[in-house]
Coordinates of C-alpha atoms in Angstrom, one line a residue:
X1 CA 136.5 138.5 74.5
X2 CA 135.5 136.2 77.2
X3 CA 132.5 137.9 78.2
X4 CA 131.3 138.1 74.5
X5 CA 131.6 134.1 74.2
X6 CA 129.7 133.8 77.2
X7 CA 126.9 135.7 76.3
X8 CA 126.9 133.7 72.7
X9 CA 126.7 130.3 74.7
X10 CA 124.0 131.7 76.9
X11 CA 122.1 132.9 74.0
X12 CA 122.6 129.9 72.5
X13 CA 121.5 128.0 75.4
X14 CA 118.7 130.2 75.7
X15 CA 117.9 129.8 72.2
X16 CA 117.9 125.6 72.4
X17 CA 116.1 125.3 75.8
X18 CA 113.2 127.4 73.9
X19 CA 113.1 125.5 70.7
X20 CA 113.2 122.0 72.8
X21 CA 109.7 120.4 73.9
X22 CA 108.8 120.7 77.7
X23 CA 110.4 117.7 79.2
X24 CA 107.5 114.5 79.0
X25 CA 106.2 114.0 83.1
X26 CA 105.8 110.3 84.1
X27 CA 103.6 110.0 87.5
X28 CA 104.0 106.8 89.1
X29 CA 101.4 105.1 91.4
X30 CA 102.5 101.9 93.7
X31 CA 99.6 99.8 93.4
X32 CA 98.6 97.1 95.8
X33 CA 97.6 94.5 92.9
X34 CA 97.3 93.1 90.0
X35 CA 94.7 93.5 87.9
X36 CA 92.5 90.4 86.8
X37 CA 92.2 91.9 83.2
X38 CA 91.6 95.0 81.7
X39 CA 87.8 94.3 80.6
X40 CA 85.9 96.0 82.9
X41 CA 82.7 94.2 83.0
X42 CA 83.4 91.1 84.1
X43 CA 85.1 91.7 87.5
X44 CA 84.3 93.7 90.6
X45 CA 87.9 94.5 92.3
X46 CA 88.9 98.3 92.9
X47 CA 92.1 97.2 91.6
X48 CA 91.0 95.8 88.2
X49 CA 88.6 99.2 88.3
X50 CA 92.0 101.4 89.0
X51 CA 93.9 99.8 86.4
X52 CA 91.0 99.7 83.8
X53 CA 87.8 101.5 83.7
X54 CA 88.9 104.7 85.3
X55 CA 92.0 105.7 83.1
X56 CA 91.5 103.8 79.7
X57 CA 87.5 103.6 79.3
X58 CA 84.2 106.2 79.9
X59 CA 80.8 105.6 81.1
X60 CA 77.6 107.0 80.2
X61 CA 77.4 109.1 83.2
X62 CA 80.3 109.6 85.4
X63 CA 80.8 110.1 89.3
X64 CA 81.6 113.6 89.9
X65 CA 85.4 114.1 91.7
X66 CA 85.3 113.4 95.1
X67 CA 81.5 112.6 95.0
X68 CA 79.1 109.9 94.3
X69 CA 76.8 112.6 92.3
X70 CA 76.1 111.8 89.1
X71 CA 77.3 114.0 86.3
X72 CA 77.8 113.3 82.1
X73 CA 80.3 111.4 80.7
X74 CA 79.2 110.0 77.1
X75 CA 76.1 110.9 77.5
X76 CA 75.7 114.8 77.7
X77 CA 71.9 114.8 78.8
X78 CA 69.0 112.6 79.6
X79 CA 65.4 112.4 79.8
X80 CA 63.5 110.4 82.3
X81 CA 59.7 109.3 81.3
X82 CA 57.1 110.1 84.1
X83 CA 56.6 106.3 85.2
X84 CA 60.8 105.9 85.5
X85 CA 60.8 103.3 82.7
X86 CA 62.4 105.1 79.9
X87 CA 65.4 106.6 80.1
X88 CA 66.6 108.3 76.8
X89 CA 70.4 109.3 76.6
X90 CA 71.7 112.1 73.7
X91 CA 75.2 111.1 73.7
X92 CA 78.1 113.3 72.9
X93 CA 79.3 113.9 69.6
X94 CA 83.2 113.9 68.4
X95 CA 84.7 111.2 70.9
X96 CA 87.5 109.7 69.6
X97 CA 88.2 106.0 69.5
X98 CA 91.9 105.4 70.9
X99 CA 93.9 103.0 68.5
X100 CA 96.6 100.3 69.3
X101 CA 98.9 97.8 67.0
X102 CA 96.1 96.3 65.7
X103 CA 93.5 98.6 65.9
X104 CA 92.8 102.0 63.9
X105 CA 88.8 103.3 63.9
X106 CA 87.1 103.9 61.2
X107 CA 84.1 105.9 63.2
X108 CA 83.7 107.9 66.4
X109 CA 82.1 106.8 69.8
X110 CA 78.0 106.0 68.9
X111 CA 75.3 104.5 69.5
X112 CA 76.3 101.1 68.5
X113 CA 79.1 101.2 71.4
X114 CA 76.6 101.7 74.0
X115 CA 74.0 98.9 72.8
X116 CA 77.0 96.4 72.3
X117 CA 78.8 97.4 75.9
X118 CA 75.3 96.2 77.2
X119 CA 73.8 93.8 75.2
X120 CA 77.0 91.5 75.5
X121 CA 76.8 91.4 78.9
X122 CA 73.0 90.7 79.3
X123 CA 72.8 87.8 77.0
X124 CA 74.1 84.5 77.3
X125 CA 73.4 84.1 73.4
X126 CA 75.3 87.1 72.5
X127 CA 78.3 86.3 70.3
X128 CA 80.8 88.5 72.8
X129 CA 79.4 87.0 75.9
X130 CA 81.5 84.4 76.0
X131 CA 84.3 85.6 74.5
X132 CA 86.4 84.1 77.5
X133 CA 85.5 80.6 78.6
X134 CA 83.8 80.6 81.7
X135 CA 83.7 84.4 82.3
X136 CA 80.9 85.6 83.9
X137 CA 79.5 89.6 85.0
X138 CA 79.4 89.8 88.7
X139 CA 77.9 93.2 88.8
X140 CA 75.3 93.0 85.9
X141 CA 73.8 89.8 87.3
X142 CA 74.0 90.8 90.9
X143 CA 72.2 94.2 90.0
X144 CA 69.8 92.4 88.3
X145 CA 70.5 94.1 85.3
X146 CA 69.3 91.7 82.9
X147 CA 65.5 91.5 84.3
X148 CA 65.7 95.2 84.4
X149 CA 66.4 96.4 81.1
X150 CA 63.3 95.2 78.8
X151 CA 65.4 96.8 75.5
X152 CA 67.9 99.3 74.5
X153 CA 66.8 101.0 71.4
X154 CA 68.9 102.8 69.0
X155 CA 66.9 105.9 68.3
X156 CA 69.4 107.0 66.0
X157 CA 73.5 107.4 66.0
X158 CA 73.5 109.9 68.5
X159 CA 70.7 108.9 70.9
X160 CA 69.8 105.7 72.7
X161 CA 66.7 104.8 74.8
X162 CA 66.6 102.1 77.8
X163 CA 63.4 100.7 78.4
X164 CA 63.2 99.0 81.8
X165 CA 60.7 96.3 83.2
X166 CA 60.1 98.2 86.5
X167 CA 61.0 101.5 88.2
X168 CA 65.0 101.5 89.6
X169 CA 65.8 104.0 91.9
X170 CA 69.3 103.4 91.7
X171 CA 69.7 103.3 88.0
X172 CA 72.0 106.2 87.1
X173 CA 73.8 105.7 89.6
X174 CA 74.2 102.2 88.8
X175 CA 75.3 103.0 85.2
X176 CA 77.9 105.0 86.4
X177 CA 80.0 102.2 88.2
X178 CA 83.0 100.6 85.6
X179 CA 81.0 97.2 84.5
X180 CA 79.2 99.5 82.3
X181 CA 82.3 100.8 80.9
X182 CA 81.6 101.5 77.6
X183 CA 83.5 99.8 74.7
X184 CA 83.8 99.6 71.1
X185 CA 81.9 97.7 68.8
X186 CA 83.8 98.2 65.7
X187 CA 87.2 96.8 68.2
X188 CA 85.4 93.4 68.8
X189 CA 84.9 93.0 65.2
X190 CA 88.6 93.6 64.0
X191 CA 89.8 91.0 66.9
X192 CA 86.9 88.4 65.6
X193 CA 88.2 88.6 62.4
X194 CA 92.0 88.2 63.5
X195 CA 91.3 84.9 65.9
X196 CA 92.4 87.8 69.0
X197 CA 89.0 88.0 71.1
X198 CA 90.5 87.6 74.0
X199 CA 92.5 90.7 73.7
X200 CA 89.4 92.9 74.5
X201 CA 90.9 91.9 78.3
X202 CA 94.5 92.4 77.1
X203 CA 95.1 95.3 74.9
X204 CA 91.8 97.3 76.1
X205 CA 90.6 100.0 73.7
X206 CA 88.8 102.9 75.5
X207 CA 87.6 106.8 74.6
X208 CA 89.4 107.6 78.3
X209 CA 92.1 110.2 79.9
X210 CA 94.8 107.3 79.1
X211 CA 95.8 105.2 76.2
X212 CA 97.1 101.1 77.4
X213 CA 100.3 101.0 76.2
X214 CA 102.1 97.7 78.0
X215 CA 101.7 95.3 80.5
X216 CA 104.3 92.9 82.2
X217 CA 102.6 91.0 84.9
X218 CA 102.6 91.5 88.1
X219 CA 105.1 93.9 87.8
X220 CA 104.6 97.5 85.8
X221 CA 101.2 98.8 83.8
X222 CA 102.1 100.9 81.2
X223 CA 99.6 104.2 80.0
X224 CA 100.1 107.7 77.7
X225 CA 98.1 110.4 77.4
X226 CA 95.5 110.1 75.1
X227 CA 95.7 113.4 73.1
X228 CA 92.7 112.5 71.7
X229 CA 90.6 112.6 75.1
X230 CA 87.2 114.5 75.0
X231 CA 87.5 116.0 78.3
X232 CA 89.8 117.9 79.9
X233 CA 93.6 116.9 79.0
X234 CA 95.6 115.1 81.8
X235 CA 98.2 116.9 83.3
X236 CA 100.7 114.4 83.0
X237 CA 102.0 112.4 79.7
X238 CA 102.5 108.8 81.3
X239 CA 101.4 107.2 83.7
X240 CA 102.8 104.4 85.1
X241 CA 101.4 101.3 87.9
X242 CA 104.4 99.9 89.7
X243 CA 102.8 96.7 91.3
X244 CA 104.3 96.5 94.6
X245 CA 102.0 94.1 96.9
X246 CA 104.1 94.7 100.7
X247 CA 103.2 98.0 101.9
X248 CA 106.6 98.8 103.4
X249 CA 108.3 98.1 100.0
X250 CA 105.4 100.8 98.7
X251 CA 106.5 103.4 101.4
X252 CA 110.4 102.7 100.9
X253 CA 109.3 103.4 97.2
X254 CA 107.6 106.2 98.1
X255 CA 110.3 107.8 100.3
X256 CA 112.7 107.0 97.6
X257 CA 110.9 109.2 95.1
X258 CA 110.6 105.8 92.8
X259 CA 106.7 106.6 93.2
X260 CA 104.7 109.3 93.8
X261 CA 101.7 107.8 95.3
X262 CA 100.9 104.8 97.0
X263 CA 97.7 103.4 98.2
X264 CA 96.9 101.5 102.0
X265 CA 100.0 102.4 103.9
X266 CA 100.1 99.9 107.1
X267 CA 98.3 101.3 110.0
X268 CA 101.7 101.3 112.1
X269 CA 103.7 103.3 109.5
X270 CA 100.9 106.8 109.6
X271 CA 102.7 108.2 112.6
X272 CA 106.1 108.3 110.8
X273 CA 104.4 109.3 107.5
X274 CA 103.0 112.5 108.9
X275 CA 106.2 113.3 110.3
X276 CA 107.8 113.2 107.3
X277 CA 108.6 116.5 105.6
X278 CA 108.7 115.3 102.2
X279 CA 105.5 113.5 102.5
X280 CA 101.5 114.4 103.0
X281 CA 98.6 112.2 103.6
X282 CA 95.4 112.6 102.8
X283 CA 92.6 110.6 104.7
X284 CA 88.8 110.2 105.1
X285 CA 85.7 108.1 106.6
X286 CA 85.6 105.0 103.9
X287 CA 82.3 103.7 102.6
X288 CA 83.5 100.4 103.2
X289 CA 83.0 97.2 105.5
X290 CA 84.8 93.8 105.8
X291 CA 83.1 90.8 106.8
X292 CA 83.7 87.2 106.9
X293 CA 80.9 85.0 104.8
X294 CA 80.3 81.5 106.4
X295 CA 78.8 79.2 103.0
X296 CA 75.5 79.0 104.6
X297 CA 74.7 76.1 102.3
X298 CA 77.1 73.9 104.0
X299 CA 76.5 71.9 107.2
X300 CA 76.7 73.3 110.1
X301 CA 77.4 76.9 108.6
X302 CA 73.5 76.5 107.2
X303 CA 72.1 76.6 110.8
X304 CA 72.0 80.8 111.4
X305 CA 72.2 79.8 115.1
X306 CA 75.9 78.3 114.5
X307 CA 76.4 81.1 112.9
X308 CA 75.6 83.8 115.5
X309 CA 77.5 81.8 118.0
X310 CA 80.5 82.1 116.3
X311 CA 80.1 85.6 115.7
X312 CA 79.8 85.9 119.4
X313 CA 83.4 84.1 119.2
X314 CA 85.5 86.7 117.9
X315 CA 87.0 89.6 119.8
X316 CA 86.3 91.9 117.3
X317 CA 87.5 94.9 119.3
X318 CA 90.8 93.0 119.4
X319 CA 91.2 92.8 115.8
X320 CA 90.1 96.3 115.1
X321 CA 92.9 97.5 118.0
X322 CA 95.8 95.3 115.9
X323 CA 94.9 95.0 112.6
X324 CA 93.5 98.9 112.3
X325 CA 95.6 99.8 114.7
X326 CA 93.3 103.0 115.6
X327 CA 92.2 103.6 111.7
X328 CA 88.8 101.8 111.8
X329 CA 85.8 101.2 113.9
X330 CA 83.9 97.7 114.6
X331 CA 81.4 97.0 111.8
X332 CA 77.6 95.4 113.1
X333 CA 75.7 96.0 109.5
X334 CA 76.7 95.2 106.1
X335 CA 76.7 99.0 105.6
X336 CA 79.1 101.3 106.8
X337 CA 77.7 103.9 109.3
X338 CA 78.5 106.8 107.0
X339 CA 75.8 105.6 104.5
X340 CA 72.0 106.8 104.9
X341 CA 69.7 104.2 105.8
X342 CA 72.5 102.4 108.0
X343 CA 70.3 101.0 110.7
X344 CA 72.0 102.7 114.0
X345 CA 69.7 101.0 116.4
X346 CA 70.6 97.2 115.8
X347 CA 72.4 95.3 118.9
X348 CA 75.8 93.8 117.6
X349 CA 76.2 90.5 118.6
X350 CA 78.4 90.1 122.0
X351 CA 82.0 89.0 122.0
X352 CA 81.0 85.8 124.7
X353 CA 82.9 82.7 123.9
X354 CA 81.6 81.1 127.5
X355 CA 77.6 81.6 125.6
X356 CA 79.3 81.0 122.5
X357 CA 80.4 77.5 123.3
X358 CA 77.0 76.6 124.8
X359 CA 74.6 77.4 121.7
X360 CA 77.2 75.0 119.6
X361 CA 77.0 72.3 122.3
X362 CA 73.6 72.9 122.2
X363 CA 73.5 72.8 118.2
X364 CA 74.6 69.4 118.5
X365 CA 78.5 70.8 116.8
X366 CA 81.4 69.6 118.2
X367 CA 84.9 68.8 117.0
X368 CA 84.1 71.5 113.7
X369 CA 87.3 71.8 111.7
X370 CA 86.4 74.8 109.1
X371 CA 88.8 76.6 107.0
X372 CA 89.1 80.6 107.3
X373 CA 90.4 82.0 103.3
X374 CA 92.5 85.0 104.2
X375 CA 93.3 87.9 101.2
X376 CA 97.0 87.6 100.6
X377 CA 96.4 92.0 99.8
X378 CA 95.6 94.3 101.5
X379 CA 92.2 96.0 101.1
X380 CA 91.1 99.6 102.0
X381 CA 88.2 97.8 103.8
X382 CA 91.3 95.4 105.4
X383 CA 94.7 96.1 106.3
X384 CA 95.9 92.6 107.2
X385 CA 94.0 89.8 106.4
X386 CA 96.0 87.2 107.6
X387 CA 97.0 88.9 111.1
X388 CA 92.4 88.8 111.4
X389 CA 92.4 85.4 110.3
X390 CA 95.2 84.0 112.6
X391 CA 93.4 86.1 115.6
X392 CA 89.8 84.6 114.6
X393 CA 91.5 81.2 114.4
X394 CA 92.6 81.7 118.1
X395 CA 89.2 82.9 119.1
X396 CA 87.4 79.6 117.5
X397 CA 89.8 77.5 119.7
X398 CA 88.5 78.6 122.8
X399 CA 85.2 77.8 121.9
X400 CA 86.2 74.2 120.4
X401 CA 86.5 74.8 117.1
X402 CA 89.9 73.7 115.0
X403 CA 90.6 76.6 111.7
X404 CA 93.1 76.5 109.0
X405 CA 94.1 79.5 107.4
X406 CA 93.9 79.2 103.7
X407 CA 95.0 81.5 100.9
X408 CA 95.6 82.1 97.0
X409 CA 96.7 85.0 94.5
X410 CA 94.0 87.9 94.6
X411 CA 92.5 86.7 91.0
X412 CA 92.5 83.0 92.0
X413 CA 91.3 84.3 95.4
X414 CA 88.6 86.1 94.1
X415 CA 87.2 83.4 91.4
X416 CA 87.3 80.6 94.2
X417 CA 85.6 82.4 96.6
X418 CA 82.8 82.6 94.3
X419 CA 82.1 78.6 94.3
X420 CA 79.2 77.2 95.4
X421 CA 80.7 74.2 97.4
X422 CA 83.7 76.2 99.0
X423 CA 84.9 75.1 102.0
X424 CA 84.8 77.7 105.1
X425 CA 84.6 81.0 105.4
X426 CA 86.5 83.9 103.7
X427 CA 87.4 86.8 104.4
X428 CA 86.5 89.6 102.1
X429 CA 84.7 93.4 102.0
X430 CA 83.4 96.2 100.1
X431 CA 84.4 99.5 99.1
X432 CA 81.0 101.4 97.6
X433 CA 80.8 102.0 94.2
X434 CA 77.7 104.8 93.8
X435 CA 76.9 105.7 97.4
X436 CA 73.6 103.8 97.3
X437 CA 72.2 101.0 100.2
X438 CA 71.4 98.0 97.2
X439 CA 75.3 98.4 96.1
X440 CA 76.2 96.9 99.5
X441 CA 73.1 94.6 100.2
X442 CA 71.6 94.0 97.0
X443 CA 75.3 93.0 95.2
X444 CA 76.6 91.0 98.0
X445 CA 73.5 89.6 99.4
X446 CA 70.3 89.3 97.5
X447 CA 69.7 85.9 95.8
X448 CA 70.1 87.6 92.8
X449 CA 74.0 87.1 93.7
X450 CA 73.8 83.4 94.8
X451 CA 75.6 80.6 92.3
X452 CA 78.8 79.9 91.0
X453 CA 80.5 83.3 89.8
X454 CA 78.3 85.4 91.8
X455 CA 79.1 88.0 94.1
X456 CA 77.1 86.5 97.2
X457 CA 79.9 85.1 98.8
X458 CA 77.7 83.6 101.4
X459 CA 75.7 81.7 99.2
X460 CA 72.8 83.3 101.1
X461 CA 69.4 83.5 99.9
X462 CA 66.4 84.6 102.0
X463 CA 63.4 85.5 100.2
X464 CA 62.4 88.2 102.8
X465 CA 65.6 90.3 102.4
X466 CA 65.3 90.3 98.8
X467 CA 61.7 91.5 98.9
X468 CA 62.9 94.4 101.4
X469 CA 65.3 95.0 98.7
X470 CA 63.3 95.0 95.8
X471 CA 60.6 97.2 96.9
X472 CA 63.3 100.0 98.1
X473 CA 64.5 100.1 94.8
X474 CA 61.2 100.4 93.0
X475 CA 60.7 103.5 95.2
X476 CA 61.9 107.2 95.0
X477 CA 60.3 107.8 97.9
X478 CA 64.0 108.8 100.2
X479 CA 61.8 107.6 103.6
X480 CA 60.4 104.4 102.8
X481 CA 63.8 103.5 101.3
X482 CA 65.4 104.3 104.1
X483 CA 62.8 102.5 106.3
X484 CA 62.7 98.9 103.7
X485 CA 66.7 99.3 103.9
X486 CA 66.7 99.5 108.0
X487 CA 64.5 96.7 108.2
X488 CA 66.4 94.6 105.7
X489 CA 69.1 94.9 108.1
X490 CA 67.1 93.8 111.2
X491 CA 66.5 90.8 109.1
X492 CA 70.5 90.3 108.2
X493 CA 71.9 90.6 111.6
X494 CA 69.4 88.3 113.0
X495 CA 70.4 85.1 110.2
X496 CA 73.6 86.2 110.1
X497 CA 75.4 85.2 106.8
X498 CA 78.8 87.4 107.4
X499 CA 80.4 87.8 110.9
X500 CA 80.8 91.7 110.1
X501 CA 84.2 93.1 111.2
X502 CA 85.4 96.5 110.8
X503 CA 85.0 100.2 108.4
X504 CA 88.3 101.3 107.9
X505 CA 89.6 104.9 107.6
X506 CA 91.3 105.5 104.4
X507 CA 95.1 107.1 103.9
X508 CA 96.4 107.8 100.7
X509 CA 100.6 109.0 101.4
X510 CA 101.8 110.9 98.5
X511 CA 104.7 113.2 97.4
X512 CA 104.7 116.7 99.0
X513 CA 104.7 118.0 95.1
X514 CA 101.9 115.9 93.8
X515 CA 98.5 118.3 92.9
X516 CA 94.9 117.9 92.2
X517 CA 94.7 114.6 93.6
X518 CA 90.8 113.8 94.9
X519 CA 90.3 111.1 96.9
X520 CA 87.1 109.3 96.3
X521 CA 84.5 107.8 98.6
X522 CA 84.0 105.0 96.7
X523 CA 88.1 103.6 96.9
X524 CA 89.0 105.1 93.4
X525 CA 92.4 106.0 92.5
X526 CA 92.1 108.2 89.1
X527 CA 94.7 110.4 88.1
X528 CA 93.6 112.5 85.0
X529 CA 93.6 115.6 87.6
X530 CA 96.9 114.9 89.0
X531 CA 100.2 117.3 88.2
X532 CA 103.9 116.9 89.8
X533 CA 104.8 120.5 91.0
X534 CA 108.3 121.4 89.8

């Protein structure tokens, strides 16, 4: 009798595990940051990018995994004219819209999307360009986006032309990167009609691998499956950022099994994280640099010769050995050495505080109190700010010059560091976001970038760099942009606008049981490829 009831409750067991849905999997990433919005276009962090663009939103053309090749997105193919100033997209057909509280579409993903993602950005007059007070798109004007593109013309619903002013070697590529996220028209015209513009930055609406589903600041970002994605179905059903800014609370986390992933483990915890059995840590070269951008506009910081002789101040070799602590090299160009083009044969300035003093004595500067901005995050381009900034501040003092260490929240940060009459220098850096010489130098140092809300944080403008620049990307020709790119460099090092630091090595600690998770060169963290073993 007993082994007959058995065998009924195992059957019935059997029977309910069957009928019962496959338990939901939640994968939980322990993000460095907040993000400054969920809008892609106006903003330029990786963490904005990691919380936005990459899981909720699609671009034309997409970065294939692990790669900065280009491969489709929206757009399935593409024709190029002969004279490279057409560029003729046929998009794809049957992308879903995702919906929200607000929000149900009427249409699929068209033509209209594309011309409105653009357009909004490249006119001041444009009824969406303004949509925030004050906001402004780093990338697009940095990339000179809005001289480029003559007209985007709406061949029909399916197919969309760009007409450009001049040849633009970088173009697809360019495209590809999350300020040209593409979002939808028929959205912005349901929140215009509510009074809710401004929640095209809060409750984003995308044709991505994840639906938005909640955000409580600075703590927890919220994201489901979209089960309505065009491209392959993520593996997982929710997704989950737990915003955790200390990177030993992020590895406690970790160890914990409260996350599964974490991003920028401190350079003193990798030995232990290696040796841990229930952890594994994947690493590679990153296509990255950190600098710190004197405001050349300001006395004496305008004088390049003050400039070089504060370079020549920092023991740069000391900060990569404590700060990097053996995961990253000493940075002389504004590109890291892993990029073609980089310029291997420029001298780096010497670390010589005895010559450095003399050139300021001999600048006529003495008694200089300057302020040093420090990044209360940490960066994959830089692990500690504030440890650099304290060790730069002792290096000035031996050559006579008094530094406070300043500091706000990464948004605040980020916006302030963009004024034209900021005081000091800050310390910031670069991740690449296509693989391409004019992402580094043209965004962060052509005059394109100079102003209020730009991304030149230098506030440097020299006519003969941005020529260089120019004519490389007017070229296909892979030599002579190599050769207009080394010499644009020549021409860097010798005004010196940054005091170039270090090129970090990049870690990303996971779970032993986490799959399919590709690290990117350009700093990316997607997961729409990533599955928890059981």
């Amino acid at each position: 009798m007993k082994l007959v009831t058995r065998s009924l409750l195992a059957a019935s067991a059997l029977a309910m595990m069957t009928a019962m849905p496959a338990l939901a999997k939640t994968f939980v990433y322990c993000s460095e940051a907040s993000p400054e919005g969920f809008d892609p276009a106006p903003y330029t962090a990786g963490t904005t990018f990691d919380a936005s663009a990459h899981p909720i939103f699609n671009r034309l053309v997409e970065f294939k995994k692990g790669t900065t090749e280009i491969e489709p997105g929206l757009a399935e193919t593409w024709d190029v004219s002969a004279d490279g100033l057409e560029y003729t997209f046929h998009l794809r057909h049957g992308v879903k819209w995702q919906s929200n509280e607000i929000f149900t579409p009427t249409r699929e993903f068209n033509a209209d999307d594309v011309i409105f993602s653009y357009e909004r950005q490249a006119s001041a007059e444009h009824p969406w360009n303004q949509y925030i007070p004050g906001v402004t798109y780093e990338y697009f004007d940095a990339m000179e986006m809005g001289s480029l593109i003559k007209e985007i013309v709406k061949v029909d619903d399916y197919t969309v032309k760009f007409v450009l002013t001049r040849p633009e070697a970088p173009f697809m590529a360019n495209i590809a990167m999350p300020f040209a996220s593409i979002i939808s028209a028929e959205y912005a015209d349901v929140l215009d009609k509510a009074g809710r513009r401004e929640d095209m930055n809060n409750l984003p609406i995308g044709t991505g691998p994840f639906k938005f589903v909640a955000y409580q600041k600075d703590a927890v970002i919220r994201y489901a499956k979209n089960p309505d994605y065009w491209g392959e179905a993520p593996k997982i059903d929710d997704l989950v950022f737990a915003i955790t800014p200390d990177a030993a609370v992020r590895l406690q986390k970790l160890k914990a099994g409260e996350c599964q992933l974490m991003p920028y483990p401190a350079p003193a915890d990798l030995e232990a994280i290696k040796a841990d059995p229930n952890l594994k840590v994947d690493e590679q070269a990153g296509l990255n640099v950190a600098y710190l951008a004197y405001n050349t506009t300001m006395a004496p910081f305008d004088n390049p010769k003050v400039r070089k002789a504060l370079n020549m101040a920092i023991n740069k070799q000391a900060i990569i050995d404590a700060v990097y602590q053996g995961a990253g090299q000493i940075a002389k160009n504004p590109i890291p050495p892993t990029m073609w083009s980089y310029n291997d044969a420029i001298a780096d300035d010497p670390y010589d505080p005895e010559a450095a003093k003399k050139i300021l004595a001999e600048e006529g500067v003495k008694d200089l109190s300057m302020k040093i901005w420090a990044m209360p995050v940490q960066r994959p381009y830089m692990p500690n700010a504030r440890r650099a900034a304290e060790m730069m501040q002792e290096d000035f003092a031996k050559v006579g010059v008094k530094v406070e260490i300043v500091t706000y929240e990464w948004g605040e940060y980020l916006k302030k560091s963009t004024e034209v009459n900021r005081d000091g220098a800050v310390i910031l850096g670069w991740t690449g976001d296509n693989g391409d010489p004019d992402n580094f130098m043209g965004v962060l140092l052509s005059c394109a970038g100079v102003g209020e809300g730009g991304s030149n944080r230098a506030q440097w403008c020299n006519e003969d760099f941005s020529a260089l620049l120019s004519q490389a990307k007017q070229t296909s020709d892979m030599a002579e942009r190599t050769r207009l790119y080394e010499e644009a460099q020549v021409i860097f090092k010798d005004q010196a606008p940054w005091a170039t630091l270090g090129h970090s090595t990049q870690y990303v600690p996971m779970a032993k049981n986490v799959t399919g998770f590709v690290m990117s060169p350009l700093g990316d963290f997607t997961f729409e490829t990533v599955d928890i073993e059981e």
